Amino acid sequence: MSRESEADPSGEAALSGALPGVLPEALRAELVAFRRDLHMHPELGNQEFRTTAAIKARLEKAGLRPRVLAVGTGLICDIGTVGAEGAAVGGVPVLAMRADIDALPIPDTKTECAYRSTVPDRAHACGHDVHTTVVLGAGLVLAELHRQGRLPRPVRLIFQPAEEVLPGGAADAIADGALDGVGRIIAVHCDPRVDAGRVGLREGAITSACDRLEISLDGPGGHTARPHLTTDLVTAAARVVTDVPALVGRRVDTRAGLAVTWGRIESGHAPNVIPQRAELSGTVRCLDLEAWRQAPDIVVAAIDEVANLHRAKSEINYVRGVPPVVNDGDVTALLRDAMVARRGESAVEGTEQSLGGEDFSWYLERVPGSMARLGVRPPGERTVRDLHQGDFDADESAITVGVELFTAAALLDAAGR
């Protein structure tokens, strides 16, 4: 069960008084309710119509003018005066804050949770409801500062659809002008390994590249009594599963972390019949950008070699996904300064590069930016409810942390440029 706590064991939260943009109590409670509503009504990528409408309505209530993306879901919303080319008046680049709004096609397995998913086989099990609420909350706080004449530079909110659908909805947002005039972009991602009240930061690559692999193997089939007269597709598929990752691992520098991992294998219907078809699917992940660029040729060649050895015909669909998220040093420093200003040095920790994929990387191919890991583990809890699991939940005090991190980043970014 999530809990909304404001524990500050270091006593350093008082430092936040140096900057405006602290989350008011009434808005804090509203944002928790907003997140829970999203959690109860998860929508898959490119189907986030209810989610989009809820975000749009709340932004409009605050006097803002959000614009729904051309694909029909997701929004862009500017706070402050932005010129025709997207940049702030005077040509100053805009700071963008990005959230992803889609859910996962898995069941919500939480049992003692009043706001568990009401949609069968759909769940916000990656924390996108938290990401969305953080950016919404930051936007509402910054809009109020703008009304008071206390927001030095405009800010753009990006609510992006379909992050979980390769190659990601970031491309649709970019094509629709999300980065026009943007100089820097920031984001958070829930991390159940980090305590609520803290963030994890890393300069350089913080995620891996991720592609999808779909393979079909074909042969004439036959009787299991005479495998020598046909193509033994079950054995061929098994060898692809075991041999391809081993071959790939010996064809690039091992420090690149190029890995093939299988998630599905299907073949056959009877114990005494060698089937005519086998299907496999999985992912290709890579820590290194240059090795990722070489990965399709390396992986496809390895599959063909193993299939040919077993006289199986292979058809390979290599779906290009996303490159690694590579955090810019200056923008990572901005997030660090913002967190220290709000909660002190002890609220910031280093974090490792993960093998997870994130389409935030597409924004960073165009503009410098950084993604922080937002702690969502209740302090003192030993059990880690991992991402992409049906029982995942977040300590909702993380919403306050994320909002105040982003508002501080916006103010410090304006002061530093």
CSV table of C-alpha atoms in Angstrom, one decimal:
chain,number,residue,atom,x,y,z
A,1,MET,CA,0.0,0.0,0.0
A,2,SER,CA,1.4,3.4,-0.9
A,3,ARG,CA,1.7,6.1,1.7
A,4,GLU,CA,1.9,9.8,1.6
A,5,SER,CA,4.7,10.8,3.9
A,6,GLU,CA,6.9,13.8,4.2
A,7,ALA,CA,9.7,12.3,6.3
A,8,ASP,CA,12.9,14.3,6.1
A,9,PRO,CA,15.3,12.6,8.4
A,10,SER,CA,18.2,14.9,7.5
A,11,GLY,CA,16.2,18.0,8.5
A,12,GLU,CA,17.4,19.8,5.4
A,13,ALA,CA,14.1,20.4,3.7
A,14,ALA,CA,14.2,23.9,5.2
A,15,LEU,CA,16.7,24.8,2.4
A,16,SER,CA,13.7,24.8,0.0
A,17,GLY,CA,12.8,28.2,1.5
A,18,ALA,CA,15.5,29.7,-0.7
A,19,LEU,CA,13.3,29.1,-3.8
A,20,PRO,CA,9.6,29.5,-4.4
A,21,GLY,CA,7.6,26.7,-5.9
A,22,VAL,CA,7.1,24.5,-2.9
A,23,LEU,CA,4.0,22.4,-3.3
A,24,PRO,CA,0.9,23.7,-1.3
A,25,GLU,CA,-0.8,21.3,0.9
A,26,ALA,CA,-4.2,21.5,-0.9
A,27,LEU,CA,-2.5,20.8,-4.3
A,28,ARG,CA,-0.5,18.0,-2.8
A,29,ALA,CA,-3.7,16.2,-1.8
A,30,GLU,CA,-5.3,16.9,-5.2
A,31,LEU,CA,-2.3,15.4,-7.0
A,32,VAL,CA,-2.4,12.2,-5.0
A,33,ALA,CA,-6.1,11.9,-5.9
A,34,PHE,CA,-5.3,12.6,-9.5
A,35,ARG,CA,-2.6,9.9,-9.5
A,36,ARG,CA,-4.9,7.4,-8.0
A,37,ASP,CA,-7.5,8.1,-10.6
A,38,LEU,CA,-5.0,7.4,-13.3
A,39,HIS,CA,-3.9,4.3,-11.5
A,40,MET,CA,-7.4,3.0,-11.5
A,41,HIS,CA,-7.9,3.7,-15.2
A,42,PRO,CA,-4.7,2.6,-17.1
A,43,GLU,CA,-4.6,2.9,-20.9
A,44,LEU,CA,-2.2,1.4,-23.3
A,45,GLY,CA,0.0,3.3,-25.7
A,46,ASN,CA,-1.8,5.4,-28.3
A,47,GLN,CA,-5.1,4.6,-26.5
A,48,GLU,CA,-4.7,7.2,-23.7
A,49,PHE,CA,-7.8,9.2,-24.5
A,50,ARG,CA,-9.2,9.4,-21.0
A,51,THR,CA,-5.8,10.2,-19.5
A,52,THR,CA,-5.2,12.9,-22.1
A,53,ALA,CA,-8.7,14.4,-21.4
A,54,ALA,CA,-8.0,14.4,-17.7
A,55,ILE,CA,-4.7,16.2,-18.0
A,56,LYS,CA,-6.1,18.7,-20.5
A,57,ALA,CA,-9.1,19.5,-18.3
A,58,ARG,CA,-6.9,20.2,-15.3
A,59,LEU,CA,-4.4,22.4,-17.3
A,60,GLU,CA,-7.3,24.4,-18.8
A,61,LYS,CA,-8.8,24.9,-15.3
A,62,ALA,CA,-5.5,26.5,-14.4
A,63,GLY,CA,-5.9,28.9,-17.3
A,64,LEU,CA,-3.4,27.2,-19.6
A,65,ARG,CA,-3.8,26.2,-23.2
A,66,PRO,CA,-2.6,22.7,-23.8
A,67,ARG,CA,-2.5,21.2,-27.3
A,68,VAL,CA,-3.3,17.6,-28.0
A,69,LEU,CA,-0.8,15.9,-30.3
A,70,ALA,CA,-1.8,15.1,-33.8
A,71,VAL,CA,-1.9,11.4,-33.1
A,72,GLY,CA,-4.9,12.0,-30.8
A,73,THR,CA,-3.3,11.3,-27.4
A,74,GLY,CA,-0.7,13.2,-25.4
A,75,LEU,CA,-0.3,16.9,-25.0
A,76,ILE,CA,2.1,19.9,-25.2
A,77,CYS,CA,1.5,22.9,-22.9
A,78,ASP,CA,3.6,26.1,-22.6
A,79,ILE,CA,3.7,28.2,-19.5
A,80,GLY,CA,4.7,31.7,-20.3
A,81,THR,CA,5.0,33.5,-23.6
A,82,VAL,CA,6.6,31.4,-26.3
A,83,GLY,CA,7.4,32.8,-29.8
A,84,ALA,CA,6.4,31.5,-33.2
A,85,GLU,CA,9.5,29.3,-33.4
A,86,GLY,CA,8.9,27.7,-30.0
A,87,ALA,CA,11.6,29.6,-28.1
A,88,ALA,CA,10.9,32.1,-25.4
A,89,VAL,CA,10.5,35.7,-26.5
A,90,GLY,CA,14.0,37.0,-27.1
A,91,GLY,CA,15.2,33.7,-28.5
A,92,VAL,CA,16.0,32.2,-25.1
A,93,PRO,CA,15.7,28.3,-25.3
A,94,VAL,CA,12.8,26.8,-23.3
A,95,LEU,CA,13.2,24.2,-20.6
A,96,ALA,CA,11.0,21.2,-21.2
A,97,MET,CA,9.6,18.7,-18.7
A,98,ARG,CA,8.5,15.3,-20.1
A,99,ALA,CA,6.1,12.7,-18.7
A,100,ASP,CA,5.0,9.4,-20.3
A,101,ILE,CA,1.3,8.6,-19.9
A,102,ASP,CA,0.7,5.0,-21.0
A,103,ALA,CA,0.3,1.8,-19.0
A,104,LEU,CA,1.3,-1.8,-19.4
A,105,PRO,CA,-0.7,-4.8,-20.7
A,106,ILE,CA,-0.4,-6.8,-17.4
A,107,PRO,CA,-2.9,-7.4,-14.6
A,108,ASP,CA,-2.8,-5.4,-11.4
A,109,THR,CA,-2.2,-8.0,-8.7
A,110,LYS,CA,-2.3,-5.8,-5.6
A,111,THR,CA,-4.8,-7.1,-3.2
A,112,GLU,CA,-5.1,-4.5,-0.4
A,113,CYS,CA,-5.3,-1.4,-2.5
A,114,ALA,CA,-8.3,0.9,-2.8
A,115,TYR,CA,-7.1,2.4,-6.1
A,116,ARG,CA,-6.0,-0.8,-7.9
A,117,SER,CA,-6.7,-1.0,-11.6
A,118,THR,CA,-10.3,-1.3,-12.7
A,119,VAL,CA,-9.3,-2.4,-16.2
A,120,PRO,CA,-8.6,-6.2,-16.7
A,121,ASP,CA,-5.0,-6.9,-17.7
A,122,ARG,CA,-4.0,-3.3,-17.6
A,123,ALA,CA,-1.8,-1.7,-14.9
A,124,HIS,CA,0.4,1.4,-14.3
A,125,ALA,CA,3.2,-1.0,-13.2
A,126,CYS,CA,6.0,1.3,-14.4
A,127,GLY,CA,5.0,4.4,-12.6
A,128,HIS,CA,3.9,6.5,-15.5
A,129,ASP,CA,1.0,7.7,-13.5
A,130,VAL,CA,3.5,9.2,-11.0
A,131,HIS,CA,5.6,10.7,-13.8
A,132,THR,CA,2.4,12.3,-15.3
A,133,THR,CA,1.3,13.7,-12.0
A,134,VAL,CA,4.7,15.1,-11.2
A,135,VAL,CA,4.8,17.1,-14.5
A,136,LEU,CA,1.2,18.2,-14.1
A,137,GLY,CA,1.9,19.3,-10.5
A,138,ALA,CA,5.0,21.2,-11.6
A,139,GLY,CA,3.1,22.8,-14.3
A,140,LEU,CA,0.4,24.0,-12.0
A,141,VAL,CA,2.9,25.4,-9.5
A,142,LEU,CA,4.9,27.2,-12.2
A,143,ALA,CA,1.7,28.5,-13.8
A,144,GLU,CA,0.9,30.2,-10.4
A,145,LEU,CA,4.4,31.6,-10.3
A,146,HIS,CA,3.9,33.0,-13.8
A,147,ARG,CA,0.7,34.7,-12.8
A,148,GLN,CA,2.6,36.3,-9.9
A,149,GLY,CA,5.3,37.5,-12.3
A,150,ARG,CA,7.8,35.2,-10.6
A,151,LEU,CA,8.6,32.7,-13.4
A,152,PRO,CA,11.7,34.1,-15.2
A,153,ARG,CA,11.4,32.0,-18.3
A,154,PRO,CA,8.8,29.9,-20.1
A,155,VAL,CA,8.6,26.2,-19.5
A,156,ARG,CA,7.1,23.5,-21.7
A,157,LEU,CA,5.2,20.5,-20.4
A,158,ILE,CA,5.3,17.4,-22.6
A,159,PHE,CA,2.8,14.6,-21.9
A,160,GLN,CA,4.0,11.8,-24.2
A,161,PRO,CA,2.0,8.8,-25.3
A,162,ALA,CA,3.2,5.2,-26.0
A,163,GLU,CA,6.5,5.1,-24.3
A,164,GLU,CA,6.1,1.3,-23.9
A,165,VAL,CA,5.5,0.8,-27.6
A,166,LEU,CA,8.7,0.5,-29.6
A,167,PRO,CA,10.2,2.6,-31.0
A,168,GLY,CA,8.3,4.9,-28.6
A,169,GLY,CA,5.8,7.8,-28.8
A,170,ALA,CA,8.6,10.3,-28.4
A,171,ALA,CA,9.0,10.4,-32.2
A,172,ASP,CA,5.3,11.5,-32.5
A,173,ALA,CA,5.8,14.2,-29.9
A,174,ILE,CA,9.0,15.5,-31.6
A,175,ALA,CA,7.3,15.4,-35.0
A,176,ASP,CA,4.6,17.5,-33.6
A,177,GLY,CA,6.9,20.3,-32.4
A,178,ALA,CA,7.6,19.2,-28.8
A,179,LEU,CA,11.2,20.3,-29.1
A,180,ASP,CA,10.8,23.4,-31.1
A,181,GLY,CA,12.7,26.1,-29.3
A,182,VAL,CA,13.7,23.7,-26.5
A,183,GLY,CA,17.2,24.1,-25.1
A,184,ARG,CA,17.1,21.5,-22.3
A,185,ILE,CA,14.8,18.7,-21.3
A,186,ILE,CA,14.3,16.9,-18.0
A,187,ALA,CA,12.4,13.8,-16.8
A,188,VAL,CA,12.1,11.4,-13.9
A,189,HIS,CA,11.6,7.7,-13.8
A,190,CYS,CA,10.3,5.8,-10.7
A,191,ASP,CA,12.9,3.7,-9.0
A,192,PRO,CA,11.7,1.2,-6.4
A,193,ARG,CA,15.3,0.6,-5.2
A,194,VAL,CA,15.6,4.2,-4.0
A,195,ASP,CA,13.8,5.5,-0.9
A,196,ALA,CA,11.1,8.1,-1.3
A,197,GLY,CA,12.5,11.6,-0.6
A,198,ARG,CA,15.7,10.9,-2.6
A,199,VAL,CA,16.7,10.9,-6.3
A,200,GLY,CA,19.4,8.9,-8.1
A,201,LEU,CA,21.5,10.8,-10.7
A,202,ARG,CA,24.1,9.7,-13.2
A,203,GLU,CA,26.0,11.6,-15.8
A,204,GLY,CA,26.3,9.7,-19.1
A,205,ALA,CA,24.4,6.6,-20.1
A,206,ILE,CA,21.7,5.7,-17.5
A,207,THR,CA,19.7,3.2,-19.5
A,208,SER,CA,20.5,0.8,-22.3
A,209,ALA,CA,19.4,0.5,-25.9
A,210,CYS,CA,16.5,-1.9,-26.5
A,211,ASP,CA,15.4,-3.5,-29.7
A,212,ARG,CA,12.8,-6.3,-30.3
A,213,LEU,CA,13.5,-9.5,-32.1
A,214,GLU,CA,11.0,-11.8,-33.8
A,215,ILE,CA,12.0,-15.0,-35.6
A,216,SER,CA,10.3,-17.8,-37.4
A,217,LEU,CA,12.0,-21.0,-38.3
A,218,ASP,CA,10.5,-23.2,-41.1
A,219,GLY,CA,11.1,-26.8,-42.3
A,220,PRO,CA,9.2,-29.7,-43.8
A,221,GLY,CA,8.4,-31.4,-40.5
A,222,GLY,CA,7.9,-35.1,-40.0
A,223,HIS,CA,7.8,-38.0,-37.6
A,224,THR,CA,9.9,-38.0,-34.4
A,225,ALA,CA,10.9,-41.5,-35.3
A,226,ARG,CA,12.8,-40.2,-38.4
A,227,PRO,CA,14.4,-36.8,-37.5
A,228,HIS,CA,17.3,-37.5,-39.9
A,229,LEU,CA,14.8,-37.3,-42.8
A,230,THR,CA,13.6,-33.8,-42.0
A,231,THR,CA,14.5,-30.6,-40.2
A,232,ASP,CA,14.2,-31.0,-36.5
A,233,LEU,CA,12.8,-27.5,-35.8
A,234,VAL,CA,12.4,-28.0,-32.0
A,235,THR,CA,16.2,-28.7,-31.7
A,236,ALA,CA,16.9,-25.9,-34.2
A,237,ALA,CA,14.9,-23.4,-32.1
A,238,ALA,CA,16.6,-24.6,-28.9
A,239,ARG,CA,20.0,-24.1,-30.4
A,240,VAL,CA,19.0,-20.6,-31.5
A,241,VAL,CA,18.0,-19.9,-28.0
A,242,THR,CA,21.2,-21.0,-26.5
A,243,ASP,CA,23.8,-20.4,-29.2
A,244,VAL,CA,22.9,-17.0,-30.5
A,245,PRO,CA,23.4,-15.1,-27.3
A,246,ALA,CA,26.8,-16.9,-26.9
A,247,LEU,CA,27.9,-16.0,-30.4
A,248,VAL,CA,26.7,-12.4,-30.1
A,249,GLY,CA,28.6,-12.1,-26.8
A,250,ARG,CA,31.9,-13.0,-28.6
A,251,ARG,CA,31.5,-10.6,-31.5
A,252,VAL,CA,31.6,-7.3,-29.6
A,253,ASP,CA,33.6,-5.9,-26.8
A,254,THR,CA,32.1,-7.5,-23.6
A,255,ARG,CA,32.0,-4.0,-22.0
A,256,ALA,CA,29.3,-3.0,-24.5
A,257,GLY,CA,26.9,-5.3,-22.7
A,258,LEU,CA,25.2,-6.5,-25.9
A,259,ALA,CA,22.7,-9.2,-24.8
A,260,VAL,CA,20.0,-11.2,-26.5
A,261,THR,CA,17.3,-12.4,-24.1
A,262,TRP,CA,14.3,-14.5,-25.1
A,263,GLY,CA,10.8,-14.0,-23.8
A,264,ARG,CA,8.8,-16.4,-26.0
A,265,ILE,CA,9.3,-19.7,-27.9
A,266,GLU,CA,6.5,-21.7,-29.5
A,267,SER,CA,6.5,-24.8,-31.6
A,268,GLY,CA,4.6,-28.0,-32.2
A,269,HIS,CA,1.3,-29.6,-31.0
A,270,ALA,CA,2.0,-33.3,-30.6
A,271,PRO,CA,4.7,-35.3,-28.9
A,272,ASN,CA,5.4,-37.5,-31.9
A,273,VAL,CA,5.3,-34.9,-34.6
A,274,ILE,CA,8.3,-32.7,-35.7
A,275,PRO,CA,6.6,-29.4,-36.4
A,276,GLN,CA,7.0,-27.3,-39.6
A,277,ARG,CA,7.3,-24.0,-37.8
A,278,ALA,CA,8.9,-22.5,-34.7
A,279,GLU,CA,8.6,-18.9,-33.4
A,280,LEU,CA,10.8,-17.0,-31.0
A,281,SER,CA,10.8,-13.5,-29.8
A,282,GLY,CA,12.9,-11.5,-27.4
A,283,THR,CA,14.9,-8.3,-26.9
A,284,VAL,CA,18.3,-7.1,-27.7
A,285,ARG,CA,19.8,-4.8,-25.1
A,286,CYS,CA,23.1,-2.9,-25.2
A,287,LEU,CA,24.9,-0.5,-22.9
A,288,ASP,CA,27.0,1.1,-25.6
A,289,LEU,CA,25.7,3.4,-28.3
A,290,GLU,CA,28.2,2.4,-31.0
A,291,ALA,CA,27.7,-1.3,-30.4
A,292,TRP,CA,23.9,-0.7,-30.6
A,293,ARG,CA,24.4,0.7,-34.1
A,294,GLN,CA,26.2,-2.5,-35.1
A,295,ALA,CA,23.8,-4.9,-33.3
A,296,PRO,CA,21.3,-5.7,-36.1
A,297,ASP,CA,24.0,-7.0,-38.5
A,298,ILE,CA,25.7,-9.0,-35.7
A,299,VAL,CA,22.5,-10.5,-34.3
A,300,VAL,CA,21.0,-11.4,-37.7
A,301,ALA,CA,24.2,-13.0,-38.9
A,302,ALA,CA,24.4,-15.2,-35.7
A,303,ILE,CA,20.8,-16.3,-36.1
A,304,ASP,CA,21.3,-17.2,-39.8
A,305,GLU,CA,24.4,-19.2,-39.0
A,306,VAL,CA,22.7,-21.3,-36.3
A,307,ALA,CA,19.6,-21.9,-38.4
A,308,ASN,CA,21.6,-22.9,-41.5
A,309,LEU,CA,23.6,-25.4,-39.4
A,310,HIS,CA,20.3,-27.2,-38.6
A,311,ARG,CA,18.8,-26.8,-42.1
A,312,ALA,CA,16.1,-24.5,-40.9
A,313,LYS,CA,14.9,-21.5,-43.0
A,314,SER,CA,14.9,-18.4,-40.9
A,315,GLU,CA,12.8,-15.2,-41.2
A,316,ILE,CA,13.9,-12.4,-39.0
A,317,ASN,CA,12.1,-9.3,-38.0
A,318,TYR,CA,14.5,-7.0,-36.2
A,319,VAL,CA,12.5,-4.1,-34.8
A,320,ARG,CA,14.7,-1.1,-34.0
A,321,GLY,CA,13.8,0.3,-30.6
A,322,VAL,CA,15.6,3.0,-28.6
A,323,PRO,CA,19.2,4.0,-28.0
A,324,PRO,CA,20.6,4.5,-24.5
A,325,VAL,CA,19.5,7.6,-22.5
A,326,VAL,CA,22.7,9.5,-22.2
A,327,ASN,CA,22.4,12.2,-19.6
A,328,ASP,CA,24.1,15.6,-20.3
A,329,GLY,CA,26.6,16.6,-17.6
A,330,ASP,CA,25.3,20.2,-17.2
A,331,VAL,CA,21.6,19.2,-17.1
A,332,THR,CA,22.4,16.5,-14.5
A,333,ALA,CA,24.2,19.1,-12.5
A,334,LEU,CA,21.1,21.3,-12.7
A,335,LEU,CA,19.0,18.5,-11.3
A,336,ARG,CA,21.5,17.9,-8.5
A,337,ASP,CA,21.5,21.6,-7.6
A,338,ALA,CA,17.7,21.6,-7.6
A,339,MET,CA,17.4,18.6,-5.3
A,340,VAL,CA,20.0,20.0,-3.0
A,341,ALA,CA,18.2,23.3,-2.8
A,342,ARG,CA,15.0,21.5,-1.9
A,343,ARG,CA,16.2,18.7,0.4
A,344,GLY,CA,19.9,18.9,1.0
A,345,GLU,CA,23.0,16.9,-0.1
A,346,SER,CA,21.8,13.7,1.6
A,347,ALA,CA,18.8,13.5,-0.8
A,348,VAL,CA,21.0,12.8,-3.8
A,349,GLU,CA,22.7,9.5,-4.6
A,350,GLY,CA,24.5,8.1,-7.5
A,351,THR,CA,22.8,5.4,-9.6
A,352,GLU,CA,24.0,2.7,-12.0
A,353,GLN,CA,23.3,2.2,-15.7
A,354,SER,CA,20.4,-0.1,-16.1
A,355,LEU,CA,19.5,-2.5,-19.0
A,356,GLY,CA,16.0,-1.0,-19.2
A,357,GLY,CA,15.1,0.9,-22.4
A,358,GLU,CA,13.5,4.4,-22.4
A,359,ASP,CA,12.4,6.4,-25.4
A,360,PHE,CA,13.4,9.6,-23.6
A,361,SER,CA,16.6,8.9,-25.4
A,362,TRP,CA,15.1,10.2,-28.7
A,363,TYR,CA,14.8,13.7,-27.2
A,364,LEU,CA,18.4,13.6,-26.1
A,365,GLU,CA,19.5,12.8,-29.6
A,366,ARG,CA,18.4,16.4,-30.4
A,367,VAL,CA,18.8,18.5,-27.2
A,368,PRO,CA,20.8,18.1,-24.0
A,369,GLY,CA,18.8,16.7,-21.1
A,370,SER,CA,18.8,14.4,-18.1
A,371,MET,CA,16.6,11.8,-16.5
A,372,ALA,CA,16.6,11.4,-12.7
A,373,ARG,CA,15.6,8.2,-10.8
A,374,LEU,CA,12.8,9.2,-8.5
A,375,GLY,CA,12.8,7.2,-5.3
A,376,VAL,CA,9.4,5.5,-4.6
A,377,ARG,CA,10.3,2.9,-2.0
A,378,PRO,CA,8.7,3.6,1.4
A,379,PRO,CA,11.7,4.3,3.7
A,380,GLY,CA,12.5,1.3,5.8
A,381,GLU,CA,10.7,-1.2,3.6
A,382,ARG,CA,12.9,-4.1,2.6
A,383,THR,CA,10.7,-5.6,-0.1
A,384,VAL,CA,11.3,-4.2,-3.5
A,385,ARG,CA,8.2,-4.1,-5.7
A,386,ASP,CA,10.0,-4.1,-9.1
A,387,LEU,CA,8.9,-2.3,-12.2
A,388,HIS,CA,6.8,-4.2,-14.8
A,389,GLN,CA,5.3,-6.4,-12.0
A,390,GLY,CA,1.6,-6.5,-11.2
A,391,ASP,CA,2.1,-5.6,-7.5
A,392,PHE,CA,4.2,-2.5,-8.2
A,393,ASP,CA,3.2,0.7,-6.3
A,394,ALA,CA,4.8,3.9,-5.2
A,395,ASP,CA,5.2,5.8,-2.0
A,396,GLU,CA,3.1,8.9,-3.0
A,397,SER,CA,5.4,11.3,-1.2
A,398,ALA,CA,7.5,10.9,-4.3
A,399,ILE,CA,5.0,13.2,-6.1
A,400,THR,CA,5.9,16.1,-3.9
A,401,VAL,CA,9.6,15.4,-4.3
A,402,GLY,CA,9.3,15.3,-8.1
A,403,VAL,CA,7.2,18.5,-8.3
A,404,GLU,CA,9.6,20.4,-6.1
A,405,LEU,CA,12.6,19.1,-8.0
A,406,PHE,CA,11.2,20.3,-11.3
A,407,THR,CA,10.1,23.7,-10.1
A,408,ALA,CA,13.5,24.3,-8.5
A,409,ALA,CA,15.2,23.1,-11.8
A,410,ALA,CA,13.1,25.6,-13.8
A,411,LEU,CA,14.0,28.5,-11.5
A,412,LEU,CA,17.7,27.6,-11.3
A,413,ASP,CA,17.9,27.0,-15.1
A,414,ALA,CA,16.6,30.5,-15.7
A,415,ALA,CA,19.0,32.0,-13.2
A,416,GLY,CA,22.0,30.2,-14.8
A,417,ARG,CA,21.4,31.2,-18.4
